[in-house]
Short mmCIF file of C-alpha atoms in Angstrom, two decimals:
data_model
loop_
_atom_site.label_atom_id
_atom_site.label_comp_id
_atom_site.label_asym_id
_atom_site.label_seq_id
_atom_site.Cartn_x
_atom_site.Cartn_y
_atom_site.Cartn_z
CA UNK A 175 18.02 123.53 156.29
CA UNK A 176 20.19 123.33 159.29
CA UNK A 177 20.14 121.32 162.44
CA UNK A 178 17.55 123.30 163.84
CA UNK A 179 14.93 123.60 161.77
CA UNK A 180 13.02 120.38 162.38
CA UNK A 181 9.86 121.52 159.47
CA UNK A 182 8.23 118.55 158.26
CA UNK A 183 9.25 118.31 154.35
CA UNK A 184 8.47 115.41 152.85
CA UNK A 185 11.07 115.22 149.92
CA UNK A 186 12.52 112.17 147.49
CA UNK A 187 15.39 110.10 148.22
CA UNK A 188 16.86 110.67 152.23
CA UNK A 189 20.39 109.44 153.45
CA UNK A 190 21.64 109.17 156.83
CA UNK A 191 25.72 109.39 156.55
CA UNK A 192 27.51 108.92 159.59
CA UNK A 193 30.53 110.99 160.09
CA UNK A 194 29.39 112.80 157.56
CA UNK A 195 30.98 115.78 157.93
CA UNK A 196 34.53 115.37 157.26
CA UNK A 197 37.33 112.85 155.43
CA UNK A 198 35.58 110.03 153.24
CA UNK A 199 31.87 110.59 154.99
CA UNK A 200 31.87 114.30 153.58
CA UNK A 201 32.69 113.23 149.63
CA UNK A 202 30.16 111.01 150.42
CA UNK A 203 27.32 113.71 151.79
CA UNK A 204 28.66 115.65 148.75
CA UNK A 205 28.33 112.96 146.18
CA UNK A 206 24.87 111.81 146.89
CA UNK A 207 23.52 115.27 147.60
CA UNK A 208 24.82 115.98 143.81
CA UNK A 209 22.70 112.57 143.02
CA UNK A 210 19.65 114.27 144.54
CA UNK A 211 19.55 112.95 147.50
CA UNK A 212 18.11 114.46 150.77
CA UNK A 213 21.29 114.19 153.08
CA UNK A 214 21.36 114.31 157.17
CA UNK A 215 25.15 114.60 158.19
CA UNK A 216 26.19 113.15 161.25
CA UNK A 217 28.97 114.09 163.76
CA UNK A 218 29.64 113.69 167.36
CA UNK A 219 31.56 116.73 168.37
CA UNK A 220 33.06 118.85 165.61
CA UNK A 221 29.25 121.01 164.77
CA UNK A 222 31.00 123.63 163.15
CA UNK A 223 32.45 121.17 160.41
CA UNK A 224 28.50 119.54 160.19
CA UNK A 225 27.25 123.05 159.57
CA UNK A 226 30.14 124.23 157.31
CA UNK A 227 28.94 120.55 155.26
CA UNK A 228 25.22 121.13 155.32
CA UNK A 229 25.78 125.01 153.91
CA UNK A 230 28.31 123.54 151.34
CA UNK A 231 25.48 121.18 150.14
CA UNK A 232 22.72 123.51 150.51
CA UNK A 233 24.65 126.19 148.37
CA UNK A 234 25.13 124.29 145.42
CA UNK A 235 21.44 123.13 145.33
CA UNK A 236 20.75 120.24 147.43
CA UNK A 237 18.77 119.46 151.11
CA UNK A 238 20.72 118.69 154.28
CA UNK A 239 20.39 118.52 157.76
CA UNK A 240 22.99 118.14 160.34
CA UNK A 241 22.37 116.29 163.49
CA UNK A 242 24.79 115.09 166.43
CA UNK A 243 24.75 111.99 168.05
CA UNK A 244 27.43 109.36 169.08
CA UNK A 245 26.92 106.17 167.06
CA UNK A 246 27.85 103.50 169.92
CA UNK A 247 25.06 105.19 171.94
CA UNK A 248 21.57 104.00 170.79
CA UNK A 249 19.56 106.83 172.47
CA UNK A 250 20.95 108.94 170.20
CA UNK A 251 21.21 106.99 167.24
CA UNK A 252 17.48 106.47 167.20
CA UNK A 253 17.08 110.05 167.86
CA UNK A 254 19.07 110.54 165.31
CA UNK A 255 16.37 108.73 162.87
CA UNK A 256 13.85 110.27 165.05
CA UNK A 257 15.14 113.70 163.52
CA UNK A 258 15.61 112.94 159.71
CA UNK A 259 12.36 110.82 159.63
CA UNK A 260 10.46 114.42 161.01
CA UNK A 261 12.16 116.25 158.53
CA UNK A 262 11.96 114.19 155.49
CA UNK A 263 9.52 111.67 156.35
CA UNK A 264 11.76 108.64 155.59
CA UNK A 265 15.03 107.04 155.49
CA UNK A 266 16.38 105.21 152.14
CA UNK A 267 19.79 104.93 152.92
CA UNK A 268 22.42 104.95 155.65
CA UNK A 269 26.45 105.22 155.61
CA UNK A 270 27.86 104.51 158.35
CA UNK A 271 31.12 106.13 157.65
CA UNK A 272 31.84 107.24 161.22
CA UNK A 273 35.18 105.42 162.88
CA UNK A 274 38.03 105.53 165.00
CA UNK A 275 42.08 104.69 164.22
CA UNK A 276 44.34 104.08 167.08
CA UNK A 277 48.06 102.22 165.79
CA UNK A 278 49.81 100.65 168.36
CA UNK A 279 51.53 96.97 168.15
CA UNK A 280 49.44 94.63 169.66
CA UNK A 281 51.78 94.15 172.49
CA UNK A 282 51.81 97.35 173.44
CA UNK A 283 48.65 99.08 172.91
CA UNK A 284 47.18 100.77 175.91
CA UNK A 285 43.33 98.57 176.52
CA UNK A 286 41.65 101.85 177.31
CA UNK A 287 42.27 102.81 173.52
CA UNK A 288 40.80 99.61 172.81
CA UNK A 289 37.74 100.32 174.66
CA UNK A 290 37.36 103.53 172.79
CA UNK A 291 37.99 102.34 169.53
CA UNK A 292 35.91 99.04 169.55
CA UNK A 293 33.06 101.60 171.12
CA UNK A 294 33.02 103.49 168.03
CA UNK A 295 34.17 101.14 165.67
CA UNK A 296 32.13 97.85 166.99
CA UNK A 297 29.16 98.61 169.04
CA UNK A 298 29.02 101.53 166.86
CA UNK A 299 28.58 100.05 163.72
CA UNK A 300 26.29 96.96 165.21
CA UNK A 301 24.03 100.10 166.74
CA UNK A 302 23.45 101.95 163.35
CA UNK A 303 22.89 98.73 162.03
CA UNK A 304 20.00 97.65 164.17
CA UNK A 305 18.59 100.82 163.79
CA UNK A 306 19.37 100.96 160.36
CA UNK A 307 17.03 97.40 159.82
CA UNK A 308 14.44 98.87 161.82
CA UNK A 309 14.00 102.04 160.34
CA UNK A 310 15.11 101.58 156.61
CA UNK A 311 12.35 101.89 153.60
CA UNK A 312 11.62 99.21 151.34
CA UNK A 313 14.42 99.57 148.59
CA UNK A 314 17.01 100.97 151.13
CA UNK A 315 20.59 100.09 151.50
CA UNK A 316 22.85 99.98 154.57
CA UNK A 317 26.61 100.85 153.39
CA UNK A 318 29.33 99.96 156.23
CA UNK A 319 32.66 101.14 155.61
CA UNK A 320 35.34 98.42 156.61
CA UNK A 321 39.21 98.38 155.77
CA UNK A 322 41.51 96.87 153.35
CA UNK A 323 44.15 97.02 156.25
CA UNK A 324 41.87 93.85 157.51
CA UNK A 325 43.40 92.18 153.96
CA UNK A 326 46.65 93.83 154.10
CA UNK A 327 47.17 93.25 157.93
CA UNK A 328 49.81 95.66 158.13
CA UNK A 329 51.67 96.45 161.76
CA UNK A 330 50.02 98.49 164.29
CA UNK A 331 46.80 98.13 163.06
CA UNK A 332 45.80 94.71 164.85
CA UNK A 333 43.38 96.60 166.87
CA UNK A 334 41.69 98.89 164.46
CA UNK A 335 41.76 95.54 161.93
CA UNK A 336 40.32 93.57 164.23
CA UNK A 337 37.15 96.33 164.82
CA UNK A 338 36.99 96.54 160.59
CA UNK A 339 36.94 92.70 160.14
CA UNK A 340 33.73 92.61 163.31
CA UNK A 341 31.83 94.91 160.56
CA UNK A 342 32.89 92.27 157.80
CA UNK A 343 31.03 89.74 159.33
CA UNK A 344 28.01 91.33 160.07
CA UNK A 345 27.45 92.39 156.79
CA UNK A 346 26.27 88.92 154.64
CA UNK A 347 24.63 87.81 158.15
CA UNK A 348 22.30 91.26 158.18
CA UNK A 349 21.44 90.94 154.29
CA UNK A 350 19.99 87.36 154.94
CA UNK A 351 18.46 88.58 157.76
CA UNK A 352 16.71 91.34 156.04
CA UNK A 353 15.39 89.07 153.43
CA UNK A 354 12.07 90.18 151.51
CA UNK A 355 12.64 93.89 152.96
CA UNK A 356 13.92 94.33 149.60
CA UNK A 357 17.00 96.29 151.55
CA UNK A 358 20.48 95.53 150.69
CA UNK A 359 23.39 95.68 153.06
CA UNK A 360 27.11 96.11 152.00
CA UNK A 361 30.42 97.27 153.28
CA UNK A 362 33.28 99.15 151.49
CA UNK A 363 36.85 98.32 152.81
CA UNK A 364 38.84 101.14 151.59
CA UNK A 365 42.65 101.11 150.86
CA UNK A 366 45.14 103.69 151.84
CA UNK A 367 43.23 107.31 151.00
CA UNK A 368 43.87 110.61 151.32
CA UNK A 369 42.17 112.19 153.89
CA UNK A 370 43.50 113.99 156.96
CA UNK A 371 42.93 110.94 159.53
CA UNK A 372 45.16 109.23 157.08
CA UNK A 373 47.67 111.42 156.58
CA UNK A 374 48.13 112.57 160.31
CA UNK A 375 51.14 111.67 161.65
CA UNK A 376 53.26 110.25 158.41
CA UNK A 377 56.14 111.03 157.16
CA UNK A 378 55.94 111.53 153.66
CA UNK A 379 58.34 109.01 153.25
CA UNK A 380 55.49 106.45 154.70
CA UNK A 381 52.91 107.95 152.57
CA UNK A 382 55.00 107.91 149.28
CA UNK A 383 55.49 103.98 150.06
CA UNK A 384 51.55 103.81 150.58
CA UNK A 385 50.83 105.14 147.68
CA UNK A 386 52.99 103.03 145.47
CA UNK A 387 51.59 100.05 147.33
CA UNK A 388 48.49 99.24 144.97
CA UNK A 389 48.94 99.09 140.71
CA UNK A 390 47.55 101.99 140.05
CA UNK A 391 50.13 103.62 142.34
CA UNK A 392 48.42 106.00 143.97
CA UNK A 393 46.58 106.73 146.88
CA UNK A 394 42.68 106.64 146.81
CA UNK A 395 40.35 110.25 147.27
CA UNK A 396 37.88 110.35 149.20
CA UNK A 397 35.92 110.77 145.76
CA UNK A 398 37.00 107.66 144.83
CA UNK A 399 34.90 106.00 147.40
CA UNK A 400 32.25 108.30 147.88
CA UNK A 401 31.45 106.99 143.95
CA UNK A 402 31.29 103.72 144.69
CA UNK A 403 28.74 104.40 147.80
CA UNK A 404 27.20 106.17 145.40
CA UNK A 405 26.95 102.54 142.89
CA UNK A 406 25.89 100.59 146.02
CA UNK A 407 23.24 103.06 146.92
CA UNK A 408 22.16 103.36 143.19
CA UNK A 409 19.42 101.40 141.12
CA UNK A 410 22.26 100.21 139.18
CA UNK A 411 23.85 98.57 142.84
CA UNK A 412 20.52 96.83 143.55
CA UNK A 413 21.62 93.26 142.96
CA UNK A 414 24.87 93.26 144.95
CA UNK A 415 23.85 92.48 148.30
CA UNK A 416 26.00 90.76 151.51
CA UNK A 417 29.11 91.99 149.86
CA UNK A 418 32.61 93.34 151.16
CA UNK A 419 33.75 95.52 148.12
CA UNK A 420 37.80 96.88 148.71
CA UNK A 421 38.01 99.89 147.01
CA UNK A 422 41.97 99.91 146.88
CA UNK A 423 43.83 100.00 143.37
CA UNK A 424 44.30 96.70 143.25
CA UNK A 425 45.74 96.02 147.02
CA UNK A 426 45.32 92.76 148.43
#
């Protein structure tokens, strides 16, 4: 099924996964579509890597649907359930794994970046959110994705910290607000992982040093968190709820 074919089909288990079309949000479209899940991937501009996802997914056996819209804009976000809820008749779960990474020291960091990042990264995540509580089926989960770098606090990344640790709090204060919805809301702060946002830009000198940063001494995959979405989003997950899980090795 592609992006445009909008045939009504009811079908099991849907997810919504933000940014779901490349780094950590596509192991995570791949990992629950292997689970059996009905999976709409998300992107905002790249449609050829959405398309290149969905055909991945629907080649080895599963259902997807890709559908564009910017997460900080709620038009589209709620067109965006619009879609999958017309193709699948529901919404279980959502990932919000779409974000933005600008580095910079604090002192220096141009404010229009900030603006850009704390669209995506902010409003963003407080927009899928709302919709997210509205739309969400009884025994859904909302998944955030926050940042170990919020623990770490590493330089450069006040900015992008700052946007990670906004998501933090919202995530206990949404689960008690969704009480007897029987929907639970969680965020995963990865550590350092291995996808091409993260690698862009470092020497390998820098990513060496990353990597021998948590006890397990390497950096994470993008599998590696995709499976624990995957636990949170899982009957087995059910009774961890409010919770800020940092998938790192053993970071901080």
């Amino acid at each position: 099924m592609t992006s445009t074919d909008t045939t009504s089909a009811a079908v099991g288990r849907v997810a919504v996964v933000t940014g779901g079309s490349r780094g950590i949000g596509r192991a995570v479209s791949h990992r629950l579509s292997s689970d059996g899940w009905a999976v709409v991937v998300n992107y905002v501009a790249d449609a050829a890597a959405a398309e290149e996802t969905v055909a991945a997914l629907t080649a080895a056996g599963g259902t997807a649907l890709a559908v564009q819209a910017d997460v900080a804009d709620e038009n589209a976000v709620a067109a965006l359930f619009d879609q999958t809820e017309a193709a699948f008749g529901g919404v279980d779960v959502v990932v919000n794994a779409a974000g933005r990474l600008a580095l910079s020291p604090i002192a220096e960091l141009d404010l229009n970046v900030l603006d850009q990042l704390h669209r995506t990264n902010v409003r963003g995540a407080f927009v899928v959110a709302q919709l997210a509580a509205q739309r969400l089926r009884a025994g859904g989960s909302l998944v955030g994705f926050s940042s170990s770098v919020v623990g770490t606090q590493f330089p450069d990344y006040g900015a992008y910290a700052a946007s990670k640790g906004a998501i933090e709090a919202m995530t206990l204060i949404l689960a008690r607000e969704l009480r007897g919805r029987d929907i639970t809301v969680n965020t995963v702060a990865p550590g350092p992982t291995a996808t091409e946002l993260f690698l862009e830009d470092k020497t390998e000198e820098q990513v060496e040093s990353l990597a021998k940063a948590p006890p397990l001494e390497r950096l994470g995959t993008p599998e590696d968190i995709a499976a624990v979405v995957a636990f949170l989003t899982s009957a087995e997950g059910r009774w961890v709820n409010g919770q800020i899980l940092r998938a790192n090795g053993g970071m901080v």
